Amino acid sequence: MRRTLKYLACAAVTAAVVGTATASYAVPAKAPHSTVAKARTAAVAHPTAKKTAPTPRIVAPGEHVTAVPGFELWLTAEGKHWTTPFSPEPQFRSVVDGNIDRSTPGVSMQSEVTESRAYLSGLYYGGKGTASSVEVDTADGTVRGKLIELPGKPGWGVWYATADVKPGSGSWDYVSQVTVHDTKGGIYAQLMR
C-alpha cells in the first residue's frame, strides 16, 4: 500500500511539473538588476495574440441598419437605399446604372447637413484588398464612420457617419474628404473635394 501511495505521489508531482506553462529569458549569470528587469519586460511586452483590423458589417439584402433614429440604410443588389430624419422618403443610389466604375477605386457621398447634425453616407468600390474603416474630414474635425456590405464579394459597400455640427460650420462644403482604409492600413478608396 505504501509503495502505491509513493508511486501516485510521484506521478502527481511529475504531471504537475510537465503541465505547467513556462516562460524563459536569458540573462548573464552576473547581470545587473536593470538587465534582469529589461529581460522580463521584453518577455512580457510582445504578446503572441495578433490584432486584426475590423471588416465591414455583412448585412442581408433589405436589412435596415439604423445609424441614429431616422437615419436608416439598407442594401440591395441594385444599390444603396436610405432615409434621414428630414427626408423620410426612401432615397436610392444605384451601383448598376453605369454611373460608377466598380473596377476603379472610388467613393461617393450623399449628405444632409442641418444646423446641428450632419447625416453622411455613400458608396465605396473598386479598391484592392478588404475595406476596413472610414474617416470623414469635416469642417468640425475628423469623424469615424462604419461600413456595411452584402454577403459574398459584391465589389462595393456603403459607408455612413453622423457628426454634430458646430454653429456656422454647416454648409455645402462641410465635408472635404472621405477615406476608406483597407485592413492593412492603406487607402482602399478616397474622395477629395
mmCIF file of C-alpha atoms in Angstrom:
data_model
loop_
_atom_site.group_PDB
_atom_site.id
_atom_site.type_symbol
_atom_site.label_atom_id
_atom_site.label_comp_id
_atom_site.label_asym_id
_atom_site.label_seq_id
_atom_site.Cartn_x
_atom_site.Cartn_y
_atom_site.Cartn_z
ATOM 1 C CA MET A 1 0.000 0.000 0.000
ATOM 2 C CA ARG A 2 2.857 2.424 0.875
ATOM 3 C CA ARG A 3 4.599 1.677 -2.404
ATOM 4 C CA THR A 4 1.382 2.509 -4.312
ATOM 5 C CA LEU A 5 0.959 5.812 -2.444
ATOM 6 C CA LYS A 6 4.594 6.803 -3.174
ATOM 7 C CA TYR A 7 4.086 5.919 -6.840
ATOM 8 C CA LEU A 8 0.866 8.009 -7.047
ATOM 9 C CA ALA A 9 2.518 10.973 -5.278
ATOM 10 C CA CYS A 10 5.464 10.821 -7.708
ATOM 11 C CA ALA A 11 3.118 10.633 -10.709
ATOM 12 C CA ALA A 12 1.095 13.633 -9.445
ATOM 13 C CA VAL A 13 4.238 15.782 -8.984
ATOM 14 C CA THR A 14 5.526 14.794 -12.450
ATOM 15 C CA ALA A 15 2.161 15.622 -14.048
ATOM 16 C CA ALA A 16 2.051 18.990 -12.295
ATOM 17 C CA VAL A 17 5.564 19.922 -13.471
ATOM 18 C CA VAL A 18 5.010 18.716 -17.050
ATOM 19 C CA GLY A 19 1.655 20.510 -17.352
ATOM 20 C CA THR A 20 2.944 23.869 -16.075
ATOM 21 C CA ALA A 21 3.330 26.668 -18.636
ATOM 22 C CA THR A 22 6.782 28.173 -18.584
ATOM 23 C CA ALA A 23 8.421 31.335 -19.812
ATOM 24 C CA SER A 24 12.127 31.924 -20.012
ATOM 25 C CA TYR A 25 14.597 34.574 -20.955
ATOM 26 C CA ALA A 26 18.360 34.616 -20.975
ATOM 27 C CA VAL A 27 20.316 36.809 -18.577
ATOM 28 C CA PRO A 28 24.053 36.621 -17.927
ATOM 29 C CA ALA A 29 24.966 34.953 -14.624
ATOM 30 C CA LYS A 30 26.207 38.186 -13.034
ATOM 31 C CA ALA A 31 23.879 40.629 -14.787
ATOM 32 C CA PRO A 32 22.957 43.861 -13.010
ATOM 33 C CA HIS A 33 19.392 44.146 -11.710
ATOM 34 C CA SER A 34 18.387 46.537 -14.552
ATOM 35 C CA THR A 35 19.316 43.892 -17.176
ATOM 36 C CA VAL A 36 17.113 41.332 -15.443
ATOM 37 C CA ALA A 37 14.223 43.824 -15.336
ATOM 38 C CA LYS A 38 14.655 44.674 -19.040
ATOM 39 C CA ALA A 39 14.697 40.997 -19.986
ATOM 40 C CA ARG A 40 11.485 40.370 -18.020
ATOM 41 C CA THR A 41 9.832 43.396 -19.664
ATOM 42 C CA ALA A 42 10.852 42.208 -23.142
ATOM 43 C CA ALA A 43 9.436 38.743 -22.466
ATOM 44 C CA VAL A 44 6.070 40.250 -21.463
ATOM 45 C CA ALA A 45 5.939 43.179 -23.933
ATOM 46 C CA HIS A 46 5.476 41.096 -27.082
ATOM 47 C CA PRO A 47 2.170 39.277 -26.753
ATOM 48 C CA THR A 48 1.609 36.380 -29.105
ATOM 49 C CA ALA A 49 -2.002 37.322 -29.908
ATOM 50 C CA LYS A 50 -2.220 39.231 -33.190
ATOM 51 C CA LYS A 51 -4.780 42.040 -33.520
ATOM 52 C CA THR A 52 -6.873 42.009 -36.664
ATOM 53 C CA ALA A 53 -8.318 45.017 -38.428
ATOM 54 C CA PRO A 54 -12.098 45.422 -38.490
ATOM 55 C CA THR A 55 -14.026 44.484 -41.605
ATOM 56 C CA PRO A 56 -17.404 45.724 -42.876
ATOM 57 C CA ARG A 57 -20.566 44.501 -41.198
ATOM 58 C CA ILE A 58 -22.247 41.986 -43.503
ATOM 59 C CA VAL A 59 -25.973 42.626 -43.904
ATOM 60 C CA ALA A 60 -28.706 40.688 -45.671
ATOM 61 C CA PRO A 61 -30.326 42.319 -48.714
ATOM 62 C CA GLY A 62 -33.010 44.708 -47.445
ATOM 63 C CA GLU A 63 -31.818 44.559 -43.818
ATOM 64 C CA HIS A 64 -32.207 48.016 -42.262
ATOM 65 C CA VAL A 65 -29.269 49.462 -40.334
ATOM 66 C CA THR A 66 -30.084 52.354 -38.010
ATOM 67 C CA ALA A 67 -27.231 54.838 -37.670
ATOM 68 C CA VAL A 68 -29.317 57.111 -35.422
ATOM 69 C CA PRO A 69 -33.110 57.330 -35.141
ATOM 70 C CA GLY A 70 -34.467 58.387 -38.535
ATOM 71 C CA PHE A 71 -31.177 57.731 -40.376
ATOM 72 C CA GLU A 72 -31.508 54.227 -41.807
ATOM 73 C CA LEU A 73 -29.656 52.471 -44.590
ATOM 74 C CA TRP A 74 -30.237 49.195 -46.421
ATOM 75 C CA LEU A 75 -28.624 47.493 -49.383
ATOM 76 C CA THR A 76 -29.995 45.524 -52.317
ATOM 77 C CA ALA A 77 -28.164 44.069 -55.307
ATOM 78 C CA GLU A 78 -29.083 47.272 -57.174
ATOM 79 C CA GLY A 79 -27.543 49.691 -54.663
ATOM 80 C CA LYS A 80 -27.880 51.784 -51.528
ATOM 81 C CA HIS A 81 -31.183 52.945 -50.024
ATOM 82 C CA TRP A 82 -31.530 55.389 -47.122
ATOM 83 C CA THR A 83 -33.702 57.779 -45.176
ATOM 84 C CA THR A 84 -32.829 60.703 -42.922
ATOM 85 C CA PRO A 85 -34.918 62.462 -40.272
ATOM 86 C CA PHE A 86 -35.628 65.371 -42.653
ATOM 87 C CA SER A 87 -36.043 63.187 -45.765
ATOM 88 C CA PRO A 88 -38.150 60.239 -44.568
ATOM 89 C CA GLU A 89 -38.988 59.152 -48.138
ATOM 90 C CA PRO A 90 -36.502 56.430 -49.210
ATOM 91 C CA GLN A 91 -33.674 57.653 -51.436
ATOM 92 C CA PHE A 92 -31.588 55.457 -53.741
ATOM 93 C CA ARG A 93 -28.072 55.362 -55.232
ATOM 94 C CA SER A 94 -27.559 52.734 -57.941
ATOM 95 C CA VAL A 95 -24.487 50.553 -58.426
ATOM 96 C CA VAL A 96 -25.792 49.026 -61.678
ATOM 97 C CA ASP A 97 -26.872 52.039 -63.772
ATOM 98 C CA GLY A 98 -23.385 52.730 -65.182
ATOM 99 C CA ASN A 99 -22.716 55.849 -63.101
ATOM 100 C CA ILE A 100 -19.835 54.206 -61.215
ATOM 101 C CA ASP A 101 -16.976 52.041 -62.440
ATOM 102 C CA ARG A 102 -16.597 49.292 -59.836
ATOM 103 C CA SER A 103 -13.246 48.246 -61.357
ATOM 104 C CA THR A 104 -11.661 51.581 -60.328
ATOM 105 C CA PRO A 105 -11.370 52.687 -56.664
ATOM 106 C CA GLY A 106 -13.948 55.310 -55.797
ATOM 107 C CA VAL A 107 -16.119 56.829 -53.093
ATOM 108 C CA SER A 108 -19.388 58.703 -53.462
ATOM 109 C CA MET A 109 -21.083 60.900 -50.900
ATOM 110 C CA GLN A 110 -24.616 61.908 -50.067
ATOM 111 C CA SER A 111 -25.116 64.327 -47.199
ATOM 112 C CA GLU A 112 -27.797 66.164 -45.336
ATOM 113 C CA VAL A 113 -26.434 68.859 -43.056
ATOM 114 C CA THR A 114 -28.706 70.719 -40.651
ATOM 115 C CA GLU A 115 -27.856 73.454 -38.147
ATOM 116 C CA SER A 116 -26.944 70.830 -35.545
ATOM 117 C CA ARG A 117 -26.264 67.488 -37.248
ATOM 118 C CA ALA A 118 -24.767 66.003 -40.408
ATOM 119 C CA TYR A 119 -26.017 62.717 -41.887
ATOM 120 C CA LEU A 120 -23.295 61.399 -44.192
ATOM 121 C CA SER A 121 -23.129 58.267 -46.331
ATOM 122 C CA GLY A 122 -22.017 56.953 -49.691
ATOM 123 C CA LEU A 123 -20.728 54.074 -51.745
ATOM 124 C CA TYR A 124 -17.163 52.742 -51.807
ATOM 125 C CA TYR A 125 -15.972 50.394 -54.520
ATOM 126 C CA GLY A 126 -13.124 49.029 -56.623
ATOM 127 C CA GLY A 127 -10.308 49.058 -54.077
ATOM 128 C CA LYS A 128 -7.713 46.332 -53.587
ATOM 129 C CA GLY A 129 -7.892 44.098 -50.531
ATOM 130 C CA THR A 130 -10.629 44.360 -47.910
ATOM 131 C CA ALA A 131 -12.177 47.628 -46.738
ATOM 132 C CA SER A 132 -11.765 48.162 -43.007
ATOM 133 C CA SER A 133 -12.655 51.650 -41.784
ATOM 134 C CA VAL A 134 -13.740 55.103 -42.938
ATOM 135 C CA GLU A 135 -12.642 58.592 -41.899
ATOM 136 C CA VAL A 136 -14.555 61.694 -42.928
ATOM 137 C CA ASP A 137 -12.822 65.090 -42.743
ATOM 138 C CA THR A 138 -15.427 67.743 -41.899
ATOM 139 C CA ALA A 139 -15.382 71.437 -41.084
ATOM 140 C CA ASP A 140 -15.664 70.348 -37.419
ATOM 141 C CA GLY A 141 -12.889 67.734 -37.476
ATOM 142 C CA THR A 142 -12.437 64.079 -38.413
ATOM 143 C CA VAL A 143 -15.352 61.691 -37.939
ATOM 144 C CA ARG A 144 -15.048 57.918 -37.986
ATOM 145 C CA GLY A 145 -17.890 56.061 -39.622
ATOM 146 C CA LYS A 146 -18.948 52.476 -40.263
ATOM 147 C CA LEU A 147 -19.025 50.161 -43.265
ATOM 148 C CA ILE A 148 -21.664 47.683 -44.428
ATOM 149 C CA GLU A 149 -21.655 45.200 -47.329
ATOM 150 C CA LEU A 150 -23.810 42.466 -48.778
ATOM 151 C CA PRO A 151 -22.636 38.843 -48.396
ATOM 152 C CA GLY A 152 -20.092 37.467 -50.852
ATOM 153 C CA LYS A 153 -17.753 39.761 -52.731
ATOM 154 C CA PRO A 154 -20.027 42.344 -54.367
ATOM 155 C CA GLY A 155 -17.152 44.751 -55.123
ATOM 156 C CA TRP A 156 -18.886 47.626 -53.347
ATOM 157 C CA GLY A 157 -20.253 48.627 -49.974
ATOM 158 C CA VAL A 158 -21.690 51.584 -48.082
ATOM 159 C CA TRP A 159 -20.064 53.876 -45.535
ATOM 160 C CA TYR A 160 -22.034 56.068 -43.120
ATOM 161 C CA ALA A 161 -21.391 58.515 -40.296
ATOM 162 C CA THR A 162 -23.072 61.256 -38.308
ATOM 163 C CA ALA A 163 -21.489 64.385 -36.910
ATOM 164 C CA ASP A 164 -22.528 67.123 -34.541
ATOM 165 C CA VAL A 165 -22.349 70.426 -36.423
ATOM 166 C CA LYS A 166 -20.986 73.478 -34.646
ATOM 167 C CA PRO A 167 -22.884 76.744 -35.194
ATOM 168 C CA GLY A 168 -21.958 78.324 -38.517
ATOM 169 C CA SER A 169 -19.937 75.400 -39.909
ATOM 170 C CA GLY A 170 -22.706 73.551 -41.759
ATOM 171 C CA SER A 171 -22.650 74.319 -45.486
ATOM 172 C CA TRP A 172 -22.447 72.590 -48.843
ATOM 173 C CA ASP A 173 -18.665 72.135 -48.364
ATOM 174 C CA TYR A 174 -18.946 70.690 -44.844
ATOM 175 C CA VAL A 175 -17.071 67.515 -45.926
ATOM 176 C CA SER A 176 -13.647 67.923 -47.550
ATOM 177 C CA GLN A 177 -12.503 64.294 -47.778
ATOM 178 C CA VAL A 178 -13.706 60.717 -47.290
ATOM 179 C CA THR A 179 -11.080 57.987 -46.934
ATOM 180 C CA VAL A 180 -11.854 54.274 -46.771
ATOM 181 C CA HIS A 181 -8.877 52.337 -45.412
ATOM 182 C CA ASP A 182 -8.088 48.680 -46.048
ATOM 183 C CA THR A 183 -7.249 46.076 -43.410
ATOM 184 C CA LYS A 184 -3.511 46.763 -43.867
ATOM 185 C CA GLY A 185 -3.910 50.482 -43.093
ATOM 186 C CA GLY A 186 -3.576 51.635 -46.712
ATOM 187 C CA ILE A 187 -6.144 53.532 -48.758
ATOM 188 C CA TYR A 188 -8.875 51.370 -50.264
ATOM 189 C CA ALA A 189 -10.611 54.335 -51.957
ATOM 190 C CA GLN A 190 -10.828 58.084 -51.406
ATOM 191 C CA LEU A 191 -12.964 61.104 -52.274
ATOM 192 C CA MET A 192 -11.333 64.546 -52.148
ATOM 193 C CA ARG A 193 -13.476 67.623 -52.707
#
